[in-house]
CSV table of C-alpha atoms in Angstrom, one decimal:
chain,number,residue,atom,x,y,z
D,1,UNK,CA,1.9,-16.3,17.9
D,2,UNK,CA,1.3,-13.2,15.8
D,3,UNK,CA,-2.3,-12.3,15.1
D,4,UNK,CA,-5.3,-10.1,15.7
D,5,UNK,CA,-7.4,-10.5,18.7
D,6,UNK,CA,-10.9,-9.1,19.3
D,7,UNK,CA,-12.8,-9.0,22.5
D,8,UNK,CA,-15.3,-9.9,23.6
D,9,UNK,CA,-16.6,-12.6,21.2
D,10,UNK,CA,-20.2,-11.9,22.1
D,11,UNK,CA,-21.6,-8.6,23.4
D,12,UNK,CA,-25.0,-7.6,24.5
D,13,UNK,CA,-26.1,-4.0,24.9
D,14,UNK,CA,-29.2,-2.3,26.0
D,15,UNK,CA,-30.6,0.4,23.7
D,16,UNK,CA,-29.2,3.8,24.5
D,17,UNK,CA,-25.8,2.5,25.8
D,18,UNK,CA,-22.4,3.1,24.2
D,19,UNK,CA,-20.2,0.0,23.9
D,20,UNK,CA,-16.5,-0.4,23.0
D,21,UNK,CA,-15.1,-3.3,21.0
D,22,UNK,CA,-11.5,-4.1,21.4
D,23,UNK,CA,-9.0,-4.9,18.6
D,24,UNK,CA,-5.3,-5.6,19.2
D,25,UNK,CA,-2.7,-6.8,16.8
D,26,UNK,CA,0.9,-7.9,17.3
D,27,UNK,CA,1.8,-8.1,13.6
D,28,UNK,CA,3.5,-4.7,13.6
D,29,UNK,CA,1.0,-3.6,11.0
D,30,UNK,CA,0.6,0.1,10.3
D,31,UNK,CA,-3.0,0.1,9.0
D,32,UNK,CA,-6.0,-1.1,10.9
D,33,UNK,CA,-9.7,-1.3,9.8
D,34,UNK,CA,-13.2,-1.9,11.2
D,35,UNK,CA,-15.9,-3.6,9.1
D,36,UNK,CA,-19.5,-4.4,9.8
D,37,UNK,CA,-21.1,-7.6,8.5
D,38,UNK,CA,-24.9,-8.1,8.3
D,39,UNK,CA,-26.6,-11.4,7.4
D,40,UNK,CA,-26.3,-12.1,3.7
D,41,UNK,CA,-24.2,-9.0,3.1
D,42,UNK,CA,-20.6,-8.4,2.4
D,43,UNK,CA,-18.4,-6.4,4.6
D,44,UNK,CA,-18.8,-2.7,4.9
D,45,UNK,CA,-16.0,-0.4,6.0
D,46,UNK,CA,-16.7,1.7,9.1
D,47,UNK,CA,-13.3,3.4,9.9
D,48,UNK,CA,-9.7,2.8,9.0
D,49,UNK,CA,-6.4,4.1,10.3
D,50,UNK,CA,-3.0,4.2,8.6
D,51,UNK,CA,-0.9,5.6,11.4
D,52,UNK,CA,-1.2,6.3,15.1
D,53,UNK,CA,-3.4,9.3,16.0
D,54,UNK,CA,-4.9,9.4,12.5
D,55,UNK,CA,-8.0,7.7,11.1
D,56,UNK,CA,-10.6,8.2,8.4
D,57,UNK,CA,-14.2,7.5,7.9
D,58,UNK,CA,-15.3,4.6,5.8
D,59,UNK,CA,-18.6,4.1,4.1
D,60,UNK,CA,-20.8,3.7,7.2
D,61,UNK,CA,-19.1,5.8,9.9
D,62,UNK,CA,-22.3,7.4,11.3
D,63,UNK,CA,-22.9,6.3,14.9
D,64,UNK,CA,-19.4,5.0,15.4
D,65,UNK,CA,-16.2,6.4,16.8
D,66,UNK,CA,-12.6,5.1,17.0
D,67,UNK,CA,-9.2,6.0,18.4
D,68,UNK,CA,-5.7,5.0,17.5
D,69,UNK,CA,-3.4,5.9,20.4
D,70,UNK,CA,-1.2,2.9,19.9
D,71,UNK,CA,0.0,1.1,16.8
D,72,UNK,CA,-1.3,-2.2,18.2
D,73,UNK,CA,-4.7,-1.1,19.2
D,74,UNK,CA,-7.8,0.3,17.4
D,75,UNK,CA,-10.9,0.2,19.6
D,76,UNK,CA,-14.3,0.9,18.1
D,77,UNK,CA,-17.1,2.5,20.1
D,78,UNK,CA,-20.7,1.9,19.0
D,79,UNK,CA,-22.7,4.9,20.2
D,80,UNK,CA,-26.3,5.2,21.0
D,81,UNK,CA,-26.6,7.2,17.8
D,82,UNK,CA,-26.1,4.1,15.7
D,83,UNK,CA,-29.7,3.2,14.7
D,84,UNK,CA,-29.2,-0.5,14.0
D,85,UNK,CA,-26.1,-1.7,15.8
D,86,UNK,CA,-26.8,-5.4,15.9
D,87,UNK,CA,-24.2,-7.0,13.6
D,88,UNK,CA,-21.0,-8.9,13.4
D,89,UNK,CA,-17.9,-6.6,13.7
D,90,UNK,CA,-14.6,-7.5,12.1
D,91,UNK,CA,-11.3,-5.9,12.7
D,92,UNK,CA,-8.4,-6.2,10.2
D,93,UNK,CA,-4.9,-5.0,9.8
D,94,UNK,CA,-2.3,-4.7,7.0
D,95,UNK,CA,1.4,-4.0,6.9
D,96,UNK,CA,1.4,-1.2,4.3
D,97,UNK,CA,-0.9,1.5,3.1
D,98,UNK,CA,-1.3,0.4,-0.5
D,99,UNK,CA,-4.0,-1.1,-2.6
D,100,UNK,CA,-1.8,-4.3,-3.1
D,101,UNK,CA,-1.7,-4.9,0.6
D,102,UNK,CA,-3.5,-7.9,2.1
D,103,UNK,CA,-5.7,-7.3,5.0
D,104,UNK,CA,-5.8,-10.0,7.8
D,105,UNK,CA,-8.8,-10.3,10.0
D,106,UNK,CA,-9.5,-11.0,13.6
D,107,UNK,CA,-12.1,-13.5,14.9
D,108,UNK,CA,-14.9,-10.9,15.2
D,109,UNK,CA,-17.3,-9.6,17.8
D,110,UNK,CA,-21.0,-10.3,17.6
D,111,UNK,CA,-23.0,-7.4,19.0
D,112,UNK,CA,-26.6,-7.8,19.9
D,113,UNK,CA,-28.8,-4.9,21.1
D,114,UNK,CA,-31.5,-6.0,23.5
O,1,UNK,CA,-17.1,3.3,-8.3
O,2,UNK,CA,-15.8,-0.2,-7.9
O,3,UNK,CA,-18.2,-3.1,-7.5
O,4,UNK,CA,-18.0,-6.8,-6.9
O,5,UNK,CA,-20.8,-9.1,-7.8
O,6,UNK,CA,-21.2,-12.7,-6.6
O,7,UNK,CA,-24.4,-13.7,-8.2
O,8,UNK,CA,-24.5,-17.2,-6.6
O,9,UNK,CA,-25.8,-16.8,-3.0
O,10,UNK,CA,-25.8,-20.4,-1.9
O,11,UNK,CA,-24.3,-23.6,-3.4
O,12,UNK,CA,-24.8,-27.1,-2.1
O,13,UNK,CA,-22.7,-30.0,-3.4
O,14,UNK,CA,-21.9,-33.5,-2.3
O,15,UNK,CA,-18.4,-34.3,-1.1
O,16,UNK,CA,-15.8,-35.0,-3.9
O,17,UNK,CA,-17.7,-32.9,-6.4
O,18,UNK,CA,-15.9,-30.0,-8.1
O,19,UNK,CA,-17.5,-26.5,-7.5
O,20,UNK,CA,-16.8,-23.1,-9.1
O,21,UNK,CA,-17.6,-19.9,-7.3
O,22,UNK,CA,-18.1,-16.9,-9.6
O,23,UNK,CA,-16.9,-13.4,-9.1
O,24,UNK,CA,-17.4,-10.4,-11.5
O,25,UNK,CA,-16.0,-7.0,-10.8
O,26,UNK,CA,-16.3,-3.5,-12.1
O,27,UNK,CA,-13.5,-0.9,-11.9
O,28,UNK,CA,-12.3,2.1,-14.0
O,29,UNK,CA,-8.7,1.6,-12.9
O,30,UNK,CA,-6.2,-0.3,-15.0
O,31,UNK,CA,-4.2,-1.3,-11.9
O,32,UNK,CA,-6.2,-3.1,-9.2
O,33,UNK,CA,-6.0,-6.2,-7.0
O,34,UNK,CA,-8.5,-9.0,-6.4
O,35,UNK,CA,-8.8,-11.2,-3.4
O,36,UNK,CA,-10.7,-14.3,-2.2
O,37,UNK,CA,-11.4,-14.8,1.5
O,38,UNK,CA,-13.0,-17.8,3.3
O,39,UNK,CA,-15.3,-17.3,6.3
O,40,UNK,CA,-15.8,-20.6,8.2
O,41,UNK,CA,-18.6,-20.9,10.8
O,42,UNK,CA,-16.3,-19.5,13.4
O,43,UNK,CA,-16.5,-16.1,11.7
O,44,UNK,CA,-12.9,-15.1,11.0
O,45,UNK,CA,-12.1,-14.3,7.5
O,46,UNK,CA,-9.2,-16.3,6.2
O,47,UNK,CA,-7.1,-14.9,3.3
O,48,UNK,CA,-6.8,-17.3,0.3
O,49,UNK,CA,-5.3,-15.4,-2.6
O,50,UNK,CA,-4.4,-12.0,-4.0
O,51,UNK,CA,-4.0,-11.3,-7.7
O,52,UNK,CA,-3.0,-8.1,-9.4
O,53,UNK,CA,-4.5,-6.9,-12.7
O,54,UNK,CA,-1.4,-7.4,-14.7
O,55,UNK,CA,-1.1,-11.1,-13.9
O,56,UNK,CA,-3.7,-13.2,-15.7
O,57,UNK,CA,-2.0,-16.5,-15.1
O,58,UNK,CA,-4.2,-19.0,-13.4
O,59,UNK,CA,-3.1,-20.2,-10.0
O,60,UNK,CA,-3.4,-23.6,-8.4
O,61,UNK,CA,-2.9,-24.4,-4.8
O,62,UNK,CA,-3.7,-27.9,-3.9
O,63,UNK,CA,-7.4,-28.4,-4.5
O,64,UNK,CA,-8.0,-24.7,-5.1
O,65,UNK,CA,-7.6,-22.9,-8.4
O,66,UNK,CA,-8.3,-19.5,-9.6
O,67,UNK,CA,-9.2,-18.3,-13.1
O,68,UNK,CA,-8.6,-14.6,-13.8
O,69,UNK,CA,-10.0,-13.2,-17.0
O,70,UNK,CA,-9.7,-9.4,-17.6
O,71,UNK,CA,-11.7,-9.7,-20.8
O,72,UNK,CA,-14.8,-10.7,-18.9
O,73,UNK,CA,-13.8,-9.0,-15.6
O,74,UNK,CA,-14.1,-12.2,-13.7
O,75,UNK,CA,-12.0,-13.9,-11.0
O,76,UNK,CA,-13.5,-17.3,-10.5
O,77,UNK,CA,-12.6,-19.8,-7.8
O,78,UNK,CA,-12.7,-23.6,-8.2
O,79,UNK,CA,-12.5,-26.2,-5.5
O,80,UNK,CA,-11.7,-29.7,-6.8
O,81,UNK,CA,-12.9,-32.8,-5.0
O,82,UNK,CA,-14.7,-30.7,-2.3
O,83,UNK,CA,-14.6,-31.7,1.3
O,84,UNK,CA,-16.9,-31.0,4.2
O,85,UNK,CA,-14.3,-28.7,5.7
O,86,UNK,CA,-14.7,-26.5,2.6
O,87,UNK,CA,-18.2,-25.5,3.9
O,88,UNK,CA,-18.0,-21.8,4.5
O,89,UNK,CA,-18.9,-18.4,3.1
O,90,UNK,CA,-16.5,-17.2,0.4
O,91,UNK,CA,-15.9,-13.6,-0.4
O,92,UNK,CA,-14.4,-12.0,-3.4
O,93,UNK,CA,-13.0,-8.5,-3.0
O,94,UNK,CA,-11.4,-5.7,-5.1
O,95,UNK,CA,-8.9,-3.1,-4.2
O,96,UNK,CA,-8.0,-0.1,-6.4
O,97,UNK,CA,-4.8,1.8,-6.5
O,98,UNK,CA,-6.3,5.2,-6.7
O,99,UNK,CA,-5.6,7.0,-3.5
O,100,UNK,CA,-3.2,5.9,-0.8
O,101,UNK,CA,-5.5,3.6,1.0
O,102,UNK,CA,-5.9,-0.2,0.8
O,103,UNK,CA,-9.7,0.0,0.7
O,104,UNK,CA,-11.5,-3.3,-0.1
O,105,UNK,CA,-14.8,-3.6,-1.8
O,106,UNK,CA,-16.4,-7.0,-1.0
O,107,UNK,CA,-19.0,-9.0,-2.8
O,108,UNK,CA,-22.0,-10.3,-0.7
O,109,UNK,CA,-20.4,-13.7,-0.4
O,110,UNK,CA,-21.4,-17.3,-1.5
O,111,UNK,CA,-22.4,-19.8,1.1
O,112,UNK,CA,-21.0,-23.2,0.2
O,113,UNK,CA,-22.3,-26.3,1.8
O,114,UNK,CA,-20.5,-29.6,1.2
O,115,UNK,CA,-22.6,-32.6,2.3
O,116,UNK,CA,-20.9,-35.9,3.2
């Protein structure tokens, strides 16, 4: 089945550690996105990528890093520089780089910093 | 800058009631797109509908209907004869054409609880 997978579903991290969240899609989509969701808040864009080996910062990129070495994969690293990393992280993809394009989302990863 | 306001934060209804979720947006563009997503307790956002700014026709899909009114910058979502499975958080989102990117601005979401 085509879709977006994120792993792990739950992730626990100690303060000061970097952690990488996985996002894979087999929809043959060009664009991929990372969002952060906090309780009672909408989604905020962290990073997005339109093509392989290229990505742009979103609204809240500080403390995060990404890579796009393959079309299917867009991993997100939460670094120790991120002051408040506990949140729900959602990955999305879309087939075309236009405003009309519909983004489809993965199941999310819930990160908790202990 | 674009903005999406979902003034209702939580709504609770009894099964079979109709419920309307409000969405008001702000944009300077004449061409834009509006979306509704559903987020069930599992967490994944499920796409429900996309509407472009030139199409003001209302849309109906089963028990779901959407009312788009440019004059009031609103894109409201109605669930008819609600069911317990409709319990979720519902997000309205806006995408502008400016630039080459499909960047969505989300509202804060409305938590809908449907009681049996």
